[in-house]
Tab-separated table of C-alpha atoms in Angstrom:
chain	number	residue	atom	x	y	z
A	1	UNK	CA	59.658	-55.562	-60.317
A	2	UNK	CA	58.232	-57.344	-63.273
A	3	UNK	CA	57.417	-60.023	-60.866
A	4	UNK	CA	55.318	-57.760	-58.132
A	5	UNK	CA	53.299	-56.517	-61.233
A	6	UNK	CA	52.397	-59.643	-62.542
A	7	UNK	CA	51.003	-60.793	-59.202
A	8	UNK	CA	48.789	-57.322	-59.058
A	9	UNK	CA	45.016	-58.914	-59.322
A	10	UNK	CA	43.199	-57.539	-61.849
A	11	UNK	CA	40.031	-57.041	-59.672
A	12	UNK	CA	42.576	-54.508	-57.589
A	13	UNK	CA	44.147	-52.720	-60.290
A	14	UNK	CA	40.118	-52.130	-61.344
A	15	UNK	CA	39.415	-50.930	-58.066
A	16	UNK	CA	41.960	-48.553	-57.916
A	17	UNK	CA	41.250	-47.304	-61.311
A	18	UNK	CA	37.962	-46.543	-60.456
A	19	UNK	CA	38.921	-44.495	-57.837
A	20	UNK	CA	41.473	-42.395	-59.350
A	21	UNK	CA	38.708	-42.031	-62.307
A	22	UNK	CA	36.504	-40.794	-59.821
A	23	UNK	CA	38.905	-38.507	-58.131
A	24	UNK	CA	39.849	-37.182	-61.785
A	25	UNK	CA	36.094	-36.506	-62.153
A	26	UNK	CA	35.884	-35.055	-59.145
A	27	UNK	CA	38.508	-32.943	-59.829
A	28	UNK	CA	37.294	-31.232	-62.670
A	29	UNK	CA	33.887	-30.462	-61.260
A	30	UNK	CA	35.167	-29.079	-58.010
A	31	UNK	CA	37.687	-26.977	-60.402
A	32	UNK	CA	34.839	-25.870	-62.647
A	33	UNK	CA	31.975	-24.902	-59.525
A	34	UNK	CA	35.459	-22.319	-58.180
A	35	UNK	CA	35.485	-20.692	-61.111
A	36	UNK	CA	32.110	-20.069	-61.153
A	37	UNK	CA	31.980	-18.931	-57.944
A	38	UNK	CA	30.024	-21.372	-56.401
A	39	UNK	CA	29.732	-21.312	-52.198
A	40	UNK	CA	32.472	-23.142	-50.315
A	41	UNK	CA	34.518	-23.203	-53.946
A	42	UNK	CA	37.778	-22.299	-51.835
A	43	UNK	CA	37.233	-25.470	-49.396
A	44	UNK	CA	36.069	-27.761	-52.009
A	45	UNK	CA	39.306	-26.862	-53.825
A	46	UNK	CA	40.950	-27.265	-50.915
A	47	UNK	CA	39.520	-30.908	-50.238
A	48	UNK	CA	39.575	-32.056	-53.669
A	49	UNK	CA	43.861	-31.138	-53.879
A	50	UNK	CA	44.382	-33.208	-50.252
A	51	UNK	CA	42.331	-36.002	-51.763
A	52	UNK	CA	45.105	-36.751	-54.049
A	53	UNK	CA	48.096	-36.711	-51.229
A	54	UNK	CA	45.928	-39.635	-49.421
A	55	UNK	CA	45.059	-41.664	-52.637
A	56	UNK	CA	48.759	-41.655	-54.242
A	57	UNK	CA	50.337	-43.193	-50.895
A	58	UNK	CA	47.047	-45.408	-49.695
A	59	UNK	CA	47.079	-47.243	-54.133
A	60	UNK	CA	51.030	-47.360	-53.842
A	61	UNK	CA	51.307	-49.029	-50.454
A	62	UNK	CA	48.028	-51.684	-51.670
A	63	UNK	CA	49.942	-52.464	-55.030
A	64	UNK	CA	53.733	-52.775	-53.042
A	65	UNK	CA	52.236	-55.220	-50.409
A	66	UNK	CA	51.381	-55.849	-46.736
A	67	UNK	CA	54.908	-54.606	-45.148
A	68	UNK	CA	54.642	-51.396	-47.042
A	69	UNK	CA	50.844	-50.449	-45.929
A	70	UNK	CA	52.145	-51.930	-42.112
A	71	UNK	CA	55.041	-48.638	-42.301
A	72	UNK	CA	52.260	-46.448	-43.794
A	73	UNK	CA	49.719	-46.911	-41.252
A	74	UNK	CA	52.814	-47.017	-38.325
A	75	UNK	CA	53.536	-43.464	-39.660
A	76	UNK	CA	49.321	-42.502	-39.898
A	77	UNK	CA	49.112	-44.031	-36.384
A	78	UNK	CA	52.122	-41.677	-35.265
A	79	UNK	CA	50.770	-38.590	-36.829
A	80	UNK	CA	47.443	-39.365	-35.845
A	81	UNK	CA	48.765	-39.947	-31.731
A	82	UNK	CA	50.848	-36.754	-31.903
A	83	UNK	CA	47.670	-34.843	-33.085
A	84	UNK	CA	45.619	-36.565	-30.649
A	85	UNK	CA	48.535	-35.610	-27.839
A	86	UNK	CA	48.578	-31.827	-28.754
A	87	UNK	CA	45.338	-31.171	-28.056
A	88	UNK	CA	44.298	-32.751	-24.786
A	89	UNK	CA	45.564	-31.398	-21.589
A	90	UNK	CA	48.394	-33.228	-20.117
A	91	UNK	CA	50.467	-33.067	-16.680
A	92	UNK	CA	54.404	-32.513	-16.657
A	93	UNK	CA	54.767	-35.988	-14.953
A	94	UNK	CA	53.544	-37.710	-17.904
A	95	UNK	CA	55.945	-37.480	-20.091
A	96	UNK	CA	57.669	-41.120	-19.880
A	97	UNK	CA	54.247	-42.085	-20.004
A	98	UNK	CA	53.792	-40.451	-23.389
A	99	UNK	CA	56.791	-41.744	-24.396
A	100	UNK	CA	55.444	-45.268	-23.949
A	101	UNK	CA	52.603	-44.773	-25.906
A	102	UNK	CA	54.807	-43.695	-28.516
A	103	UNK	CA	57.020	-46.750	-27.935
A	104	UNK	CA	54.218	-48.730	-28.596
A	105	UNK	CA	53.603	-48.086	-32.334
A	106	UNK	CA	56.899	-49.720	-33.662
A	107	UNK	CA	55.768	-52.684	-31.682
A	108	UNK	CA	51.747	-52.837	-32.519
A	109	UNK	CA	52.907	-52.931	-36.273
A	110	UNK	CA	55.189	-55.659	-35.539
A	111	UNK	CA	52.899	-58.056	-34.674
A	112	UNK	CA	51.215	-56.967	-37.913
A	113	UNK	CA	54.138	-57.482	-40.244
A	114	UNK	CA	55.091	-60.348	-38.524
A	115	UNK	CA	51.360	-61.215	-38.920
A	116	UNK	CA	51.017	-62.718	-35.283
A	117	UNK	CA	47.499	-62.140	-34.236
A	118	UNK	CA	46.990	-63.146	-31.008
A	119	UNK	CA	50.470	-60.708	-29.895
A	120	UNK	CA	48.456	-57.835	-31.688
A	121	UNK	CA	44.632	-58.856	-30.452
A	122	UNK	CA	46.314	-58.062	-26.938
A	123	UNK	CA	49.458	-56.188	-27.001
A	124	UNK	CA	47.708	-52.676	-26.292
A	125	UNK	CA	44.555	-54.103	-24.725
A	126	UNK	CA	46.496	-55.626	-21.966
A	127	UNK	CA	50.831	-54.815	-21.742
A	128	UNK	CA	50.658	-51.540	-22.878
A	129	UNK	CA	47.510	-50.272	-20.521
A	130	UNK	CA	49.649	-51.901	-17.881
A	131	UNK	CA	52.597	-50.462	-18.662
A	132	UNK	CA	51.332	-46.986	-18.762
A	133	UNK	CA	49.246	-47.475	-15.921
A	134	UNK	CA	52.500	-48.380	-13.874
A	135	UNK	CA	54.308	-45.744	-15.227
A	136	UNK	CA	52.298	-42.877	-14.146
A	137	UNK	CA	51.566	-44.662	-10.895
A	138	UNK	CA	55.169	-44.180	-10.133
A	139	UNK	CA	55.443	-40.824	-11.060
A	140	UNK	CA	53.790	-40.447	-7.781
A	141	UNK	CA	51.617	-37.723	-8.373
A	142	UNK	CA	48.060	-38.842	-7.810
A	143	UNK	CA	45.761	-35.804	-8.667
A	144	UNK	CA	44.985	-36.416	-11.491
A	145	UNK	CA	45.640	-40.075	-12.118
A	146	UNK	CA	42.324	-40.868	-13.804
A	147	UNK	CA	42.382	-38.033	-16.185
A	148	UNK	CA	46.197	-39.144	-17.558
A	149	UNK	CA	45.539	-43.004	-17.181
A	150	UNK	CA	42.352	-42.524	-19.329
A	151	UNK	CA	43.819	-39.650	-21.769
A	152	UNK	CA	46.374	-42.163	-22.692
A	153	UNK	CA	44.728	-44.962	-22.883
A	154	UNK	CA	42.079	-43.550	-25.003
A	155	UNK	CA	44.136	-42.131	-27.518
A	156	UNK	CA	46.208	-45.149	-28.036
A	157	UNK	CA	43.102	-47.322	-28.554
A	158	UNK	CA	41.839	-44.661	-31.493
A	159	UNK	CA	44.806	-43.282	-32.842
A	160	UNK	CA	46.828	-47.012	-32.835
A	161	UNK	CA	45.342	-49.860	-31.857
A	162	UNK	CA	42.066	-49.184	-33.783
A	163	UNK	CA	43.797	-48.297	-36.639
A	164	UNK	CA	46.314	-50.829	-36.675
A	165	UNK	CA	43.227	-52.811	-37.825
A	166	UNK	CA	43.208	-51.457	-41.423
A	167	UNK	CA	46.698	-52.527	-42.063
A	168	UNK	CA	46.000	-56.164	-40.453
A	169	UNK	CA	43.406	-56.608	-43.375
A	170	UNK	CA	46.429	-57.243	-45.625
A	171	UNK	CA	48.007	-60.265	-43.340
A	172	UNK	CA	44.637	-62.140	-42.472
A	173	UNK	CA	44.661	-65.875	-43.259
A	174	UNK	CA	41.519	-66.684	-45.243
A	175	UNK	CA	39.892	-69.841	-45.410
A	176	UNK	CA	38.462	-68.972	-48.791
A	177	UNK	CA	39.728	-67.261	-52.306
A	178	UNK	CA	39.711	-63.601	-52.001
A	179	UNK	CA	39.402	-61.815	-55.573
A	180	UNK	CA	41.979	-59.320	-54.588
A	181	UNK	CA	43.539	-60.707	-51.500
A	182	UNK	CA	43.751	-58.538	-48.585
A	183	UNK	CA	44.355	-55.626	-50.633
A	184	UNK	CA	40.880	-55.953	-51.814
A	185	UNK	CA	39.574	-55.886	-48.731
A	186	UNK	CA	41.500	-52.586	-47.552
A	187	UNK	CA	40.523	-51.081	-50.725
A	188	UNK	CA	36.491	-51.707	-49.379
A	189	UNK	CA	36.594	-50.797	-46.456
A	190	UNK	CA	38.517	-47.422	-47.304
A	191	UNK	CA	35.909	-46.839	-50.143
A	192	UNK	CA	32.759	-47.474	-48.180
A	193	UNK	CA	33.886	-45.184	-45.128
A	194	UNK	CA	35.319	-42.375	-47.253
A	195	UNK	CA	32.219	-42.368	-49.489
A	196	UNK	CA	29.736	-42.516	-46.339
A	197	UNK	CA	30.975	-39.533	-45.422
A	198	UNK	CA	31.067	-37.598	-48.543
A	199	UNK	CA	27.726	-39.199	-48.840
A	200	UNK	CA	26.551	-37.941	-45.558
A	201	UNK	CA	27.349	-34.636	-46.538
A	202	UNK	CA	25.722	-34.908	-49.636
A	203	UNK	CA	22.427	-35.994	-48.860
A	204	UNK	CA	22.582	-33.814	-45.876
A	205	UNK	CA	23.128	-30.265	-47.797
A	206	UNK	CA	20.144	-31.476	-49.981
A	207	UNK	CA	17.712	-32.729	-47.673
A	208	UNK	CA	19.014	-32.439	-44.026
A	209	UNK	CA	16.676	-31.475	-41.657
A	210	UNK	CA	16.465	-33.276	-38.511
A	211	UNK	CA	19.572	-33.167	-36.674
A	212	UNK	CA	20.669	-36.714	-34.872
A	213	UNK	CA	23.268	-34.978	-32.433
A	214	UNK	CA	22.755	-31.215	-32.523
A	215	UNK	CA	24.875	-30.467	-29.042
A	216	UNK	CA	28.014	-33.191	-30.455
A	217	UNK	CA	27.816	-32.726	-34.276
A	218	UNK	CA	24.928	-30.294	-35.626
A	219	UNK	CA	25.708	-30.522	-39.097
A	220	UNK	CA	24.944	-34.541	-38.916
A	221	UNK	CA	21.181	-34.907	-39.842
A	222	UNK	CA	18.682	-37.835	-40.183
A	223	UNK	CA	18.190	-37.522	-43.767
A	224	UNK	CA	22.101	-37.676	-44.027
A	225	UNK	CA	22.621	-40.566	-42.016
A	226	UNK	CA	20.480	-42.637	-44.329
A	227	UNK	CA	21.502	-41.479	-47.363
A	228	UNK	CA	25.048	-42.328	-46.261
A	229	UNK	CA	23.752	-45.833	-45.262
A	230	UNK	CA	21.838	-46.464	-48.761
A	231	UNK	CA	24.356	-45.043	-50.425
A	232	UNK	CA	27.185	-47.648	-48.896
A	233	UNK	CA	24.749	-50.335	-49.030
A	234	UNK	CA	24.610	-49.850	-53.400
A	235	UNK	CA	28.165	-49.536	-53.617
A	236	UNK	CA	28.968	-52.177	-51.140
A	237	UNK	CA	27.083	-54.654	-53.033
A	238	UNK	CA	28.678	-53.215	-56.448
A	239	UNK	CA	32.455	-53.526	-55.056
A	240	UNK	CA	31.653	-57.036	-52.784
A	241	UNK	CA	32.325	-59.860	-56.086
A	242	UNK	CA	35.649	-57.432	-57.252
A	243	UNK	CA	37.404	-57.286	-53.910
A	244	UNK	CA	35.067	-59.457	-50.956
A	245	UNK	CA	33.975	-62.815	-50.476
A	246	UNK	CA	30.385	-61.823	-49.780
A	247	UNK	CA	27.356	-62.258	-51.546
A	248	UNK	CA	25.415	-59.348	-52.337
A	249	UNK	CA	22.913	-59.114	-49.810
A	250	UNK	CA	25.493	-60.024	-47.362
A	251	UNK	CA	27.730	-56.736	-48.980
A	252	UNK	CA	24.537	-54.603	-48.320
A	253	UNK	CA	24.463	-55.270	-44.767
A	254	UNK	CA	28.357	-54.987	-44.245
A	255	UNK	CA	28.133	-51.594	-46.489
A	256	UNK	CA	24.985	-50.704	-43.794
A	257	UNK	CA	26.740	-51.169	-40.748
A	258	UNK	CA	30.493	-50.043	-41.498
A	259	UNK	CA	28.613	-47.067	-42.506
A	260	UNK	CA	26.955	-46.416	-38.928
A	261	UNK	CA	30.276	-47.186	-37.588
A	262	UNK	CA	31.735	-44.725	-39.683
A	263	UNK	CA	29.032	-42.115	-37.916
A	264	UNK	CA	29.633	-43.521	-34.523
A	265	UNK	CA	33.212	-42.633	-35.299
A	266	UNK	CA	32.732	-39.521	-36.788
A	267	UNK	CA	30.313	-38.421	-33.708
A	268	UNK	CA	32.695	-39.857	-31.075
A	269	UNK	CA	35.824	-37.195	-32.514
A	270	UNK	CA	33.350	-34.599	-32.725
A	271	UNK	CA	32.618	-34.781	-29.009
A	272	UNK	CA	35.957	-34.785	-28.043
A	273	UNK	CA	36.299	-31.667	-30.056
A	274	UNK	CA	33.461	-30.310	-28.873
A	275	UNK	CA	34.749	-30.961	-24.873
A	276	UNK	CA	37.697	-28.965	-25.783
A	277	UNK	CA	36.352	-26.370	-27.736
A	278	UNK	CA	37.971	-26.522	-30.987
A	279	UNK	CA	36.667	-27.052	-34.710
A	280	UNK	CA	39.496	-29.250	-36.043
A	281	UNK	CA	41.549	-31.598	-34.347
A	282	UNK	CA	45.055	-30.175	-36.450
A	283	UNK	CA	45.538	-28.491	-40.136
A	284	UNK	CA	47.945	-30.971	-41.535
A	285	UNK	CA	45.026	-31.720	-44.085
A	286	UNK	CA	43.863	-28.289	-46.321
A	287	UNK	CA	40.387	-28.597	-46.120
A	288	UNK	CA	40.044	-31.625	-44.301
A	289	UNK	CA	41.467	-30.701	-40.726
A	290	UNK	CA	43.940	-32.785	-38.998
A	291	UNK	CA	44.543	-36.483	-39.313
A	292	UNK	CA	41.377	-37.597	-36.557
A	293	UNK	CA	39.258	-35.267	-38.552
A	294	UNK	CA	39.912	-37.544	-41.672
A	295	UNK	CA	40.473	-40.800	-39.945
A	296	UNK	CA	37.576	-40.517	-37.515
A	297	UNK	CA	35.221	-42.801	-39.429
A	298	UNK	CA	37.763	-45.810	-39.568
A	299	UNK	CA	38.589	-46.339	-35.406
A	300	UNK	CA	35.352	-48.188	-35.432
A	301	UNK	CA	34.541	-50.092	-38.484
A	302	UNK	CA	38.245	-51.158	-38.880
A	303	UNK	CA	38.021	-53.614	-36.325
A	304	UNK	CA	34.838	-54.648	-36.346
A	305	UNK	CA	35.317	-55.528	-40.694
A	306	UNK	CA	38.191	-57.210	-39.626
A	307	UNK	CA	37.054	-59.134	-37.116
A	308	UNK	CA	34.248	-60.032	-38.939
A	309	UNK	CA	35.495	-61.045	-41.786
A	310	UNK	CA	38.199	-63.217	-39.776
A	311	UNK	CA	35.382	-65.051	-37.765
A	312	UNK	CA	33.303	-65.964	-40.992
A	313	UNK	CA	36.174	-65.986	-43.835
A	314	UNK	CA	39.123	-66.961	-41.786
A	315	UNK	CA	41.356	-70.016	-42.116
């Protein structure tokens, strides 16, 4: 044990410090605007308590290392397909084919343990789609073929694949020092979505009048949107020298455009939920919804980051 704590970076342990600061902050203002009896005190309270039942897991699993955060996200990915699998329509004759989707977790997470990257580049992308493709194929019931092929599909690509992503962060082979190894770069990428959103939401309330998507997402303004994006781009290029290899301007950019990806994200759940009518995707979360309603802004900008760091930064 003494061991795994020595070999904590320091930049990391900062990092995480400043986010439980922030959440202890945080905290005490929510707790403080409730008492008063400020509007939405209930659901800010709400938030603010779920907050700390993702940060506790998310700083343990960074500081115990790369298998750890692999079983975390396995178990996110599960909850997250389940969700995902409880609210879309699906036929009786799908069921094997579900289970195959399932099946595919363990594996997906694997090839990130095992830290083989081509195996998990293509292991969704090409054997499962095939697989579950074949399977429903000889369930022999073809109404309906399209809608089950694509349900699945789709949901294992967000709920899995995509998100399988975050957790490769901590296996990628870099070609150049990283000041807190692929922990540090988890730690960004979690910070900048997160706070785009709460951003977002901010700058919306205050300012928001121009809606970008009123039919998907009518809450989601203009003035929002680019507060969120200014917002990442500051504390992109404040984290980038603590946990990146960027430069600054190059942080600003990556802050920019994991933030629109964190909209696109956002927008893409919402219309889902939108198609089938329903606010939140679960309740697992008190105040936050289910586990796409907190995870929507990652599918996106996980593999994008990671890809992009691998192409410029990788060994």
């Amino acid at each position: 044990m003494a061991e795994l704590i020595a070999s904590w970076p320091a930049p990391l342990l900062y990092g995480l410090g400043a986010v439980w600061a922030v959440l202890v902050i945080a905290t005490g203002v929510v707790t403080v605007l409730a008492h008063r009896g400020a509007a939405n005190g209930a659901e800010l309270v709400a938030r603010t308590k779920t907050w700390w039942w993702i940060v506790a897991p998310i700083s343990a699993a960074l500081l115990l290392g790369a298998t750890v955060t692999a079983v975390l996200f396995a178990l996110v990915s599960f909850l997250a397909l389940r969700e995902y699998l409880s609210i879309i329509p699906v036929r009786q004759v799908d069921r094997t084919a579900i289970l195959l989707a399932y099946l595919a977790i363990p594996l997906q997470y694997w090839f990130v343990y095992d830290d083989w990257y081509g195996m998990f580049s293509i292991f969704i992308p090409v054997y499962a789609t095939a697989a579950i493709a074949f399977r429903l194929v000889l369930a022999g019931e073809a109404k309906g073929f399209i809608r089950s092929a694509g349900t699945l599909q789709w949901g294992l690509f967000l709920t899995v694949y995509n998100l399988s992503h975050v957790a490769f962060l901590m296996q990628l082979d870099m070609a150049v020092p990283l000041p807190a190894g692929g922990a540090g770069l988890l730690l960004f990428i979690l910070v900048i979505v997160s706070l785009n959103d709460v951003a977002q939401y901010f700058w919306g309330k205050l300012f928001g009048r121009r809606a970008i998507v009123p039919k998907v997402s009518p809450k989601k303004t203009m003035e929002g949107f680019v507060g969120g994006v200014a917002t990442s781009m500051v504390v992109a290029a404040l984290l980038a020298p603590w946990l990146t290899p960027f430069g600054l301007i190059e942080a600003a950019a990556v802050g920019a455009f994991l933030a629109f990806l964190g909209f696109v994200g956002d927008v893409t759940v919402s219309a889902v939920k939108r198609d089938l009518g329903i606010k939140d995707s679960g309740s697992i979360l008190p105040g936050h919804g289910g586990i796409l309603d907190r995870l929507d802004s990652l599918v996106f900008a996980a593999p994008v980051f990671l890809h992009y760091v691998r192409y410029f930064y990788g060994a």
